[in-house]
Coordinates of C-alpha atoms in Angstrom, one line a residue:
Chain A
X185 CA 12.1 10.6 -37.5
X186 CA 14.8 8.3 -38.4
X187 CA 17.1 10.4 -36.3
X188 CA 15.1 10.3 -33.5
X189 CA 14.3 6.3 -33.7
X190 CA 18.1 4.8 -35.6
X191 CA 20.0 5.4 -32.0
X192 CA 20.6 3.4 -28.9
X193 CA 19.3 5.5 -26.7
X194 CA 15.8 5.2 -28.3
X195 CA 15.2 1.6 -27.0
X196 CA 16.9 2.0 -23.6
X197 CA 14.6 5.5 -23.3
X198 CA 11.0 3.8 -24.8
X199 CA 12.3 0.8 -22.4
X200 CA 13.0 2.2 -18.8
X201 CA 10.3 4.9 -19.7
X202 CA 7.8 2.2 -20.4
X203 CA 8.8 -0.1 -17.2
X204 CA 9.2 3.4 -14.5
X205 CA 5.6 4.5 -15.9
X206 CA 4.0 1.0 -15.5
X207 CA 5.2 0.3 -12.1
X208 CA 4.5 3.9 -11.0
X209 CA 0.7 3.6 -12.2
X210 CA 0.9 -0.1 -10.3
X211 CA 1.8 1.2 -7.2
X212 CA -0.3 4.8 -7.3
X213 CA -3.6 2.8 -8.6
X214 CA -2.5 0.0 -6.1
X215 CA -2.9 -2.2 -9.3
X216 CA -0.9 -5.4 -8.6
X217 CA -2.3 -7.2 -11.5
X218 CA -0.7 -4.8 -13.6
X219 CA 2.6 -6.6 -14.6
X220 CA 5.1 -4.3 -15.8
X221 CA 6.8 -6.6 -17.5
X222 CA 3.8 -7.7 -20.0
X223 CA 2.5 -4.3 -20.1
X224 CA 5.6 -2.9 -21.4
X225 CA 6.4 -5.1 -24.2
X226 CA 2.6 -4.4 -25.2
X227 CA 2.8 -0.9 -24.8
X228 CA 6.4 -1.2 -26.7
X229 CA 5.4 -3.3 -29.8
X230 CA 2.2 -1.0 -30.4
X231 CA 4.2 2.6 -30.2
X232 CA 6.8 0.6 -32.6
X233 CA 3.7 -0.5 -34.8
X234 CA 2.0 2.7 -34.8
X235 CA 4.4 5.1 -35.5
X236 CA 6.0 2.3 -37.8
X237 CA 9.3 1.8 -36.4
X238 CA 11.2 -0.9 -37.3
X239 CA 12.0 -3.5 -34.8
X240 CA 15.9 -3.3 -35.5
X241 CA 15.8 0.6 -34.3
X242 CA 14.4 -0.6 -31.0
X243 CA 16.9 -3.8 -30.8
X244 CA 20.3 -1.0 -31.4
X245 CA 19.3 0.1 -27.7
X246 CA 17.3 -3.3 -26.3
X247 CA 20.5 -5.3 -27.5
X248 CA 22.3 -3.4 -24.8
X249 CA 19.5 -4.3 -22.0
X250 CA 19.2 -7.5 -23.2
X251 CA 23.1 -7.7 -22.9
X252 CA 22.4 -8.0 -19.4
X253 CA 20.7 -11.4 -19.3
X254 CA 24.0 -12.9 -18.9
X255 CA 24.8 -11.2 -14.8
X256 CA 20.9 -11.5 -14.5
X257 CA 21.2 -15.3 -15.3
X258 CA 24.5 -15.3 -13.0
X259 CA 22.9 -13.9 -9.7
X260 CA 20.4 -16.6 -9.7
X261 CA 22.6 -19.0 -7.9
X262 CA 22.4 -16.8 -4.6
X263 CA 19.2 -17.3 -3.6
X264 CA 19.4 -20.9 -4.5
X265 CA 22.3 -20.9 -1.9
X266 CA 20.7 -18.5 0.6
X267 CA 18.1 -21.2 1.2
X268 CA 20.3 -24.4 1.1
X269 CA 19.7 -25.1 4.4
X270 CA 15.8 -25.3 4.3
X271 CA 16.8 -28.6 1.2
X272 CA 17.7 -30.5 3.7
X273 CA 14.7 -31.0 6.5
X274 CA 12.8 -32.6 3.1
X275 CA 15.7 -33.2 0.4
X276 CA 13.8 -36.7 -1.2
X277 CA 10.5 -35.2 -1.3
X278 CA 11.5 -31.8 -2.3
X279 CA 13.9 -33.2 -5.3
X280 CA 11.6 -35.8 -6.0
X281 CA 8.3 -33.4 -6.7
X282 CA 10.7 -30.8 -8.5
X283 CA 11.8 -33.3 -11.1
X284 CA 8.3 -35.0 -10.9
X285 CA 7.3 -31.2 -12.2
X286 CA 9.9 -30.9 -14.8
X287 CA 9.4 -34.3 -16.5
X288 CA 5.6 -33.2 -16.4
X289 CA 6.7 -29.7 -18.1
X290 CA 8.6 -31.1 -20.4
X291 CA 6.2 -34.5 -21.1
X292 CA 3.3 -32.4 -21.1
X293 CA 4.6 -29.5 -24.4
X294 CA 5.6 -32.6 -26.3
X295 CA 2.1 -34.2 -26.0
X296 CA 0.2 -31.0 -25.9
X297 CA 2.0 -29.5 -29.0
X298 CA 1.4 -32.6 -30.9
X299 CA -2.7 -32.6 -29.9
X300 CA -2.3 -29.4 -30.8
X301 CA -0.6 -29.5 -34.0
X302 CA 1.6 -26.6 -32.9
X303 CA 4.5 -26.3 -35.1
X304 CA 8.6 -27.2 -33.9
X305 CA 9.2 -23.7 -33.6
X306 CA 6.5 -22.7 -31.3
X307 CA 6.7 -26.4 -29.4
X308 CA 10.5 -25.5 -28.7
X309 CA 9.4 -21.9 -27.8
X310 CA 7.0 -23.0 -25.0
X311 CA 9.6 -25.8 -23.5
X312 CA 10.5 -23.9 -20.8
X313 CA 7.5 -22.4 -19.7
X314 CA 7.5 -22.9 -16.3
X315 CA 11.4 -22.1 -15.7
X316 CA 12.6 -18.6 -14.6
X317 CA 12.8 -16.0 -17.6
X318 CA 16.3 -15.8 -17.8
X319 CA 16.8 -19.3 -18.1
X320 CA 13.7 -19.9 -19.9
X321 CA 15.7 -17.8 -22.7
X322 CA 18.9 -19.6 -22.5
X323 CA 16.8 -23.0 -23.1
X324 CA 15.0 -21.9 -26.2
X325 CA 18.2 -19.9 -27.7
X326 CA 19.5 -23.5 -27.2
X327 CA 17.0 -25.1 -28.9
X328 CA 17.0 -22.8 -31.6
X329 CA 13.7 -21.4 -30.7
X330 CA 12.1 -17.8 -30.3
X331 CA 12.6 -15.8 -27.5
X332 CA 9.9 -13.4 -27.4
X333 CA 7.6 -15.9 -27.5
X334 CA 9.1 -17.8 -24.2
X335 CA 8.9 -14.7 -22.4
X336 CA 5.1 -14.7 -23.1
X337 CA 4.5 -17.7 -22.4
X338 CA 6.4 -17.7 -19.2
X339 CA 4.5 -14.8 -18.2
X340 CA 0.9 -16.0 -19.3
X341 CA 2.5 -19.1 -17.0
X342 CA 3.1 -17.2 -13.9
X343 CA 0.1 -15.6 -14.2
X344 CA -2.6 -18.4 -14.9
X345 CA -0.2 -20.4 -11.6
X346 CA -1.4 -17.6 -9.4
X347 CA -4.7 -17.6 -10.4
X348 CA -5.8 -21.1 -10.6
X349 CA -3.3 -22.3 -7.2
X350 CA -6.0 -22.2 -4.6
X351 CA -8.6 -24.0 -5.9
X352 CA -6.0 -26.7 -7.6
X353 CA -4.8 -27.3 -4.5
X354 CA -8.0 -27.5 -2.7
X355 CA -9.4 -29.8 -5.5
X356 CA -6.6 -32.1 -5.1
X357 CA -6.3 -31.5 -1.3
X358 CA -2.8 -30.9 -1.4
X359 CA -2.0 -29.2 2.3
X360 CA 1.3 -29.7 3.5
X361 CA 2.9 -25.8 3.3
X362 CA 5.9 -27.5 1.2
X363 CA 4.0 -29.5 -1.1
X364 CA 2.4 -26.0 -1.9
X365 CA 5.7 -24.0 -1.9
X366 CA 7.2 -26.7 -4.2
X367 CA 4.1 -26.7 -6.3
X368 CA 3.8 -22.9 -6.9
X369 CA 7.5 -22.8 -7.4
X370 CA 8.1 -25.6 -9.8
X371 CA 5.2 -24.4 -12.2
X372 CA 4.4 -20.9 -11.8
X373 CA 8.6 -19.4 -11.3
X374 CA 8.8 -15.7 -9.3
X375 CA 5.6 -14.9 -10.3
X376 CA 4.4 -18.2 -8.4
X377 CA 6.9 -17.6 -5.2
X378 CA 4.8 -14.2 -4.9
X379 CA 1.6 -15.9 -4.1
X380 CA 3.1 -18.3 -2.0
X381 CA 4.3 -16.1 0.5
X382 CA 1.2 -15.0 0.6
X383 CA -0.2 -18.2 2.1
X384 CA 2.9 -18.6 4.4
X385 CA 6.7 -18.2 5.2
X386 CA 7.2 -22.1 4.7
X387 CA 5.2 -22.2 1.3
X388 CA 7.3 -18.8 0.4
X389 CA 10.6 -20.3 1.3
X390 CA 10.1 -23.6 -0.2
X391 CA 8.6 -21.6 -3.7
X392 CA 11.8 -19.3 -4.6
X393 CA 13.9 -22.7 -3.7
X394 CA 12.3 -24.5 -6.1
X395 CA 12.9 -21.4 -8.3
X396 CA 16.8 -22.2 -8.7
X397 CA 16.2 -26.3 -8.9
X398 CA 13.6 -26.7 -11.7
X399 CA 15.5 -24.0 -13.8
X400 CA 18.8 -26.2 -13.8
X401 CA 16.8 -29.4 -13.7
X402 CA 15.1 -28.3 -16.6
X403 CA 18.1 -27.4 -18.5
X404 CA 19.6 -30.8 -17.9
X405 CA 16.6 -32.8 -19.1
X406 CA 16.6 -30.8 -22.0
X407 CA 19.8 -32.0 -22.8
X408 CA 19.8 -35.4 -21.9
X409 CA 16.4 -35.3 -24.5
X410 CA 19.2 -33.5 -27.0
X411 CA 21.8 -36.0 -26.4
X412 CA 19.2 -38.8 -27.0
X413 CA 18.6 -37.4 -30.3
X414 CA 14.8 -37.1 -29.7
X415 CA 14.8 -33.4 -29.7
Chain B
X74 CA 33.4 1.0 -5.6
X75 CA 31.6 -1.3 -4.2
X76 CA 29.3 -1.5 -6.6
X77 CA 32.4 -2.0 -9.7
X78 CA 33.4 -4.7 -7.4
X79 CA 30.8 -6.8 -6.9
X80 CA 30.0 -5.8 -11.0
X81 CA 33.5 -7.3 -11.9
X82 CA 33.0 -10.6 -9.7
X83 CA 29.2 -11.3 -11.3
X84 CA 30.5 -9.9 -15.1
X85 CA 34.0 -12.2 -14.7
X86 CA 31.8 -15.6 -13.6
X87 CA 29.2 -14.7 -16.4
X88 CA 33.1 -14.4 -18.3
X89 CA 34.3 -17.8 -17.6
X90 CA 30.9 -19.4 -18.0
X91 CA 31.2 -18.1 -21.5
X92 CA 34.9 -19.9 -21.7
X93 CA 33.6 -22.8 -20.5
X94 CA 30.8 -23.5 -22.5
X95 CA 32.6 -23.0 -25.4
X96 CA 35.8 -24.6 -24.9
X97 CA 34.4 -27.7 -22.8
X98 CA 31.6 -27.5 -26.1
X99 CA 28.8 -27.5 -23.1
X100 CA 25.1 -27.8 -24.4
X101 CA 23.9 -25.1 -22.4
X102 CA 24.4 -21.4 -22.8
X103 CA 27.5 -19.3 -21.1
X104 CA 25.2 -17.8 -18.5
X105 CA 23.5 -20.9 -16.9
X106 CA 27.2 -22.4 -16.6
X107 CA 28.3 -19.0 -15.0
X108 CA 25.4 -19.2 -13.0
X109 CA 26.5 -23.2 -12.0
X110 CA 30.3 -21.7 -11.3
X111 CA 28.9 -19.2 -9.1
X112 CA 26.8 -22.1 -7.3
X113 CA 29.8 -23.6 -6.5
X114 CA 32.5 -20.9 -5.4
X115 CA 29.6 -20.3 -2.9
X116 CA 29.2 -23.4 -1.7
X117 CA 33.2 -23.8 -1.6
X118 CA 33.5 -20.8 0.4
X119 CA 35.6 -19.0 -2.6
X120 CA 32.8 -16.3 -2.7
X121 CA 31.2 -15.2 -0.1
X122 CA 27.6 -13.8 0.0
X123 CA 28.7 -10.2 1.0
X124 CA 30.8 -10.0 -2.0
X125 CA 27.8 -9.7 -4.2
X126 CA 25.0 -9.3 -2.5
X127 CA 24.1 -5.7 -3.6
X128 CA 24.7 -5.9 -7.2
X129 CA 23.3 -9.5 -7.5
X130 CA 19.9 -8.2 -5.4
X131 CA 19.5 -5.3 -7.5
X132 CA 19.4 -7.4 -10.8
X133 CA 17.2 -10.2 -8.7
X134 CA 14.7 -7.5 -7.9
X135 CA 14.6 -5.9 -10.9
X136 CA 14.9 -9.0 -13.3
X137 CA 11.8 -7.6 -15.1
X138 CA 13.1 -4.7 -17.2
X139 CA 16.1 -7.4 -18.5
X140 CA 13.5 -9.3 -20.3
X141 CA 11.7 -6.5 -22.6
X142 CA 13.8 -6.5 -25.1
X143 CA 13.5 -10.1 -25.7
X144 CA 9.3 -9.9 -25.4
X145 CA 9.6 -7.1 -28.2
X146 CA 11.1 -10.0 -30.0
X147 CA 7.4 -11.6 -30.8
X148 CA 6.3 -8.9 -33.0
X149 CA 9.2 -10.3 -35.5
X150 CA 8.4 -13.6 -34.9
X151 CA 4.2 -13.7 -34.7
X152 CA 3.7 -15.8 -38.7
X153 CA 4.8 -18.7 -36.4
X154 CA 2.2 -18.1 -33.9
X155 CA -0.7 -17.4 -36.7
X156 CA -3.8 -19.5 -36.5
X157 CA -2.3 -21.2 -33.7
X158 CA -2.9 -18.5 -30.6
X159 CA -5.8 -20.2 -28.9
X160 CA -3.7 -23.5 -29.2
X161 CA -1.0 -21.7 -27.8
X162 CA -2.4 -20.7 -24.9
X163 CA -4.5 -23.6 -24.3
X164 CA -1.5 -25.9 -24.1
X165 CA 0.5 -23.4 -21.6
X166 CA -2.4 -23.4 -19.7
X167 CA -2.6 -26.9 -19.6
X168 CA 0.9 -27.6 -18.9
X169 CA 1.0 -25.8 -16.4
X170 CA -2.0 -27.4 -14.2
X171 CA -0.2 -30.3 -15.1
X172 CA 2.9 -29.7 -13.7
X173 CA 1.9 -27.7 -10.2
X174 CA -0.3 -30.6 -9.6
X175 CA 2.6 -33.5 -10.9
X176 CA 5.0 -31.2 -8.4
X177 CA 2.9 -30.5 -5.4
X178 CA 1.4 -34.2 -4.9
X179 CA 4.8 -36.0 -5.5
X180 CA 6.1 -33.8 -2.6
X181 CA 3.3 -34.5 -0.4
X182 CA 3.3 -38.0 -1.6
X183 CA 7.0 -38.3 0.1
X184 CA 6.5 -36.4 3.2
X185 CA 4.0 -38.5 4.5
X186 CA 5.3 -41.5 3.1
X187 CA 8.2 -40.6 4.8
X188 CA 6.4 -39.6 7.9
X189 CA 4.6 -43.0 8.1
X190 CA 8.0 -45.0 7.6
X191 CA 9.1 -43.0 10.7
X192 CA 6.4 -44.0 12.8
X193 CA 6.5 -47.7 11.9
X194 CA 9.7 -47.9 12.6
X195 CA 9.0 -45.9 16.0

């Protein structure tokens, strides 16, 4: 089996074969709360486990996907410029909830992981929890924390935002279409920005904005926390 | 060739992100300050939109596949979550209620705060 297993091609094949089959039987079973992305690494990490291959076979071909980060990281600047224009009808209130957000995020892990007694590694793993994945990797590599479990908690993130946004907002009677763009967007990432274009173009718009601006916001609290020595 | 060209533009600012970070000794990883440089040609008209528009919507459509090898990465790294999964979760879940509320009533908070200076002043 080693053969089969010690190559690159084994973890780019198990990958794109795992991520084509899942979004196939999402769009045939008309599933969308099958995320490809979770189900994959499942489906991945129990083929791995059950035919007990070790994880460094599948990283000589997912070191060349994950290679990509870098132009996936890149291209995230567009669509923060593509909506530059709609910053500017509520610049002071859009900045001003975004950071409100992200000194919430990052408040929030400190005080939680403490309550919690959650240890440094997994506190620094779940920092960026509410930023976009790519960058939500670049933060914990930064911090010296571990990347697989970022992803998941990014996803279980997204996820939970899309769920529980409705009744938040009605509990809190938050109405104004970019107060709920802005909301979705800062806490819940892409996954967030789908359900907000759901409930309108405004909220949509105003979501994948806040996207680009709590991902670098986030990355420069993180380091103004660094350069203050208290993390 | 489209495609190589708008591949060399994205893979050269991901390039000189990497420089920068190292040689300017930049806290943050080569990729977030390529995507800042790419920010700014944008804005400073050095880059236009149709330059990279394919190749950067095909990666921003199909950022998902990008990130499985770095999910993979729990099952190397799951002694660190043992005993603590509930915990885990718990406090995710948590932060983020926290933060989509912190986020979405700020916002509203300055709109009509805004919107009531306005009409005073009208």
């Amino acid at each position: 089996m080693k053969f089969l297993t010690d190559t690159h091609l084994f973890g780019i094949l198990l990958s794109v074969a795992s991520f084509y089959g899942i979004s196939y039987l999402r769009d045939k079973l008309k599933a969308t709360w099958l995320n490809p992305l979770m189900s994959s690494i499942a489906l991945i990490i129990g083929l791995l486990l059950l035919f007990d291959i070790p994880f460094e076979h599948f990283m000589e071909g997912g070191s060349v996907i994950h290679s990509f980060l870098g132009p996936v990281t890149v291209v995230l600047a567009l669509p923060l410029y593509r909506n530059r224009k709609l910053l500017k009808a509520h610049k002071f209130a859009i900045m001003g909830g975004i950071t409100a957000g992200v000194f919430a995020a990052v408040a929030s892990v400190i005080l939680l992981g403490r309550l919690f007694q959650l240890n440094e590694l997994l506190e620094r793993s779940i920092m960026g929890h509410s930023v976009t994945t790519p960058i939500g990797i670049g933060i914990s590599d930064s911090l010296g924390a571990n990347e697989g479990i970022t992803v998941l908690s990014i996803m279980i993130t997204g996820i939970f935002g899309v769920i529980i946004a409705p009744s938040l907002y009605r509990l809190l009677r938050i109405v104004h279409p970019v107060a709920k763009g802005i909301g979705l967007g800062t806490s819940a990432h892409a996954l967030g920005t789908t359900k907000a274009m759901e409930m309108g173009e405004t909220e949509g718009a105003m979501s994948s904005l806040a996207i680009g601006v709590t991902a670098l916001t986030t990355v420069l609290v993180v380091i103004i926390l660094q350069v203050l020595g208290w993390y | 060739m489209k495609v190589f060209k708008q591949l060399l533009i994205l893979l050269g600012i991901n390039f000189m992100g990497e420089l920068l970070s190292h040689y300017l000794s930049l806290p943050i990883p080569g990729s977030i300050t390529g995507m800042i440089l790419l920010l700014v040609l944008l804005f400073a008209g050095v880059i236009k939109e149709r330059q990279i528009a394919e190749t950067a919507d095909f990666f921003l459509k199909n950022m998902g596949f990008f990130f499985i090898p770095a999910g993979v990465g729990v099952m190397v790294s799951y002694q660190s979550l043992e005993g603590r999964y509930v915990q885990t979760i718990v406090a995710i879940l948590a932060s983020t209620l926290i933060v989509m509320a912190c986020a979405g009533l700020v916002t509203q908070f300055l709109i009509k705060r805004r919107k009531n200076h306005d009409e005073v002043s009208d």
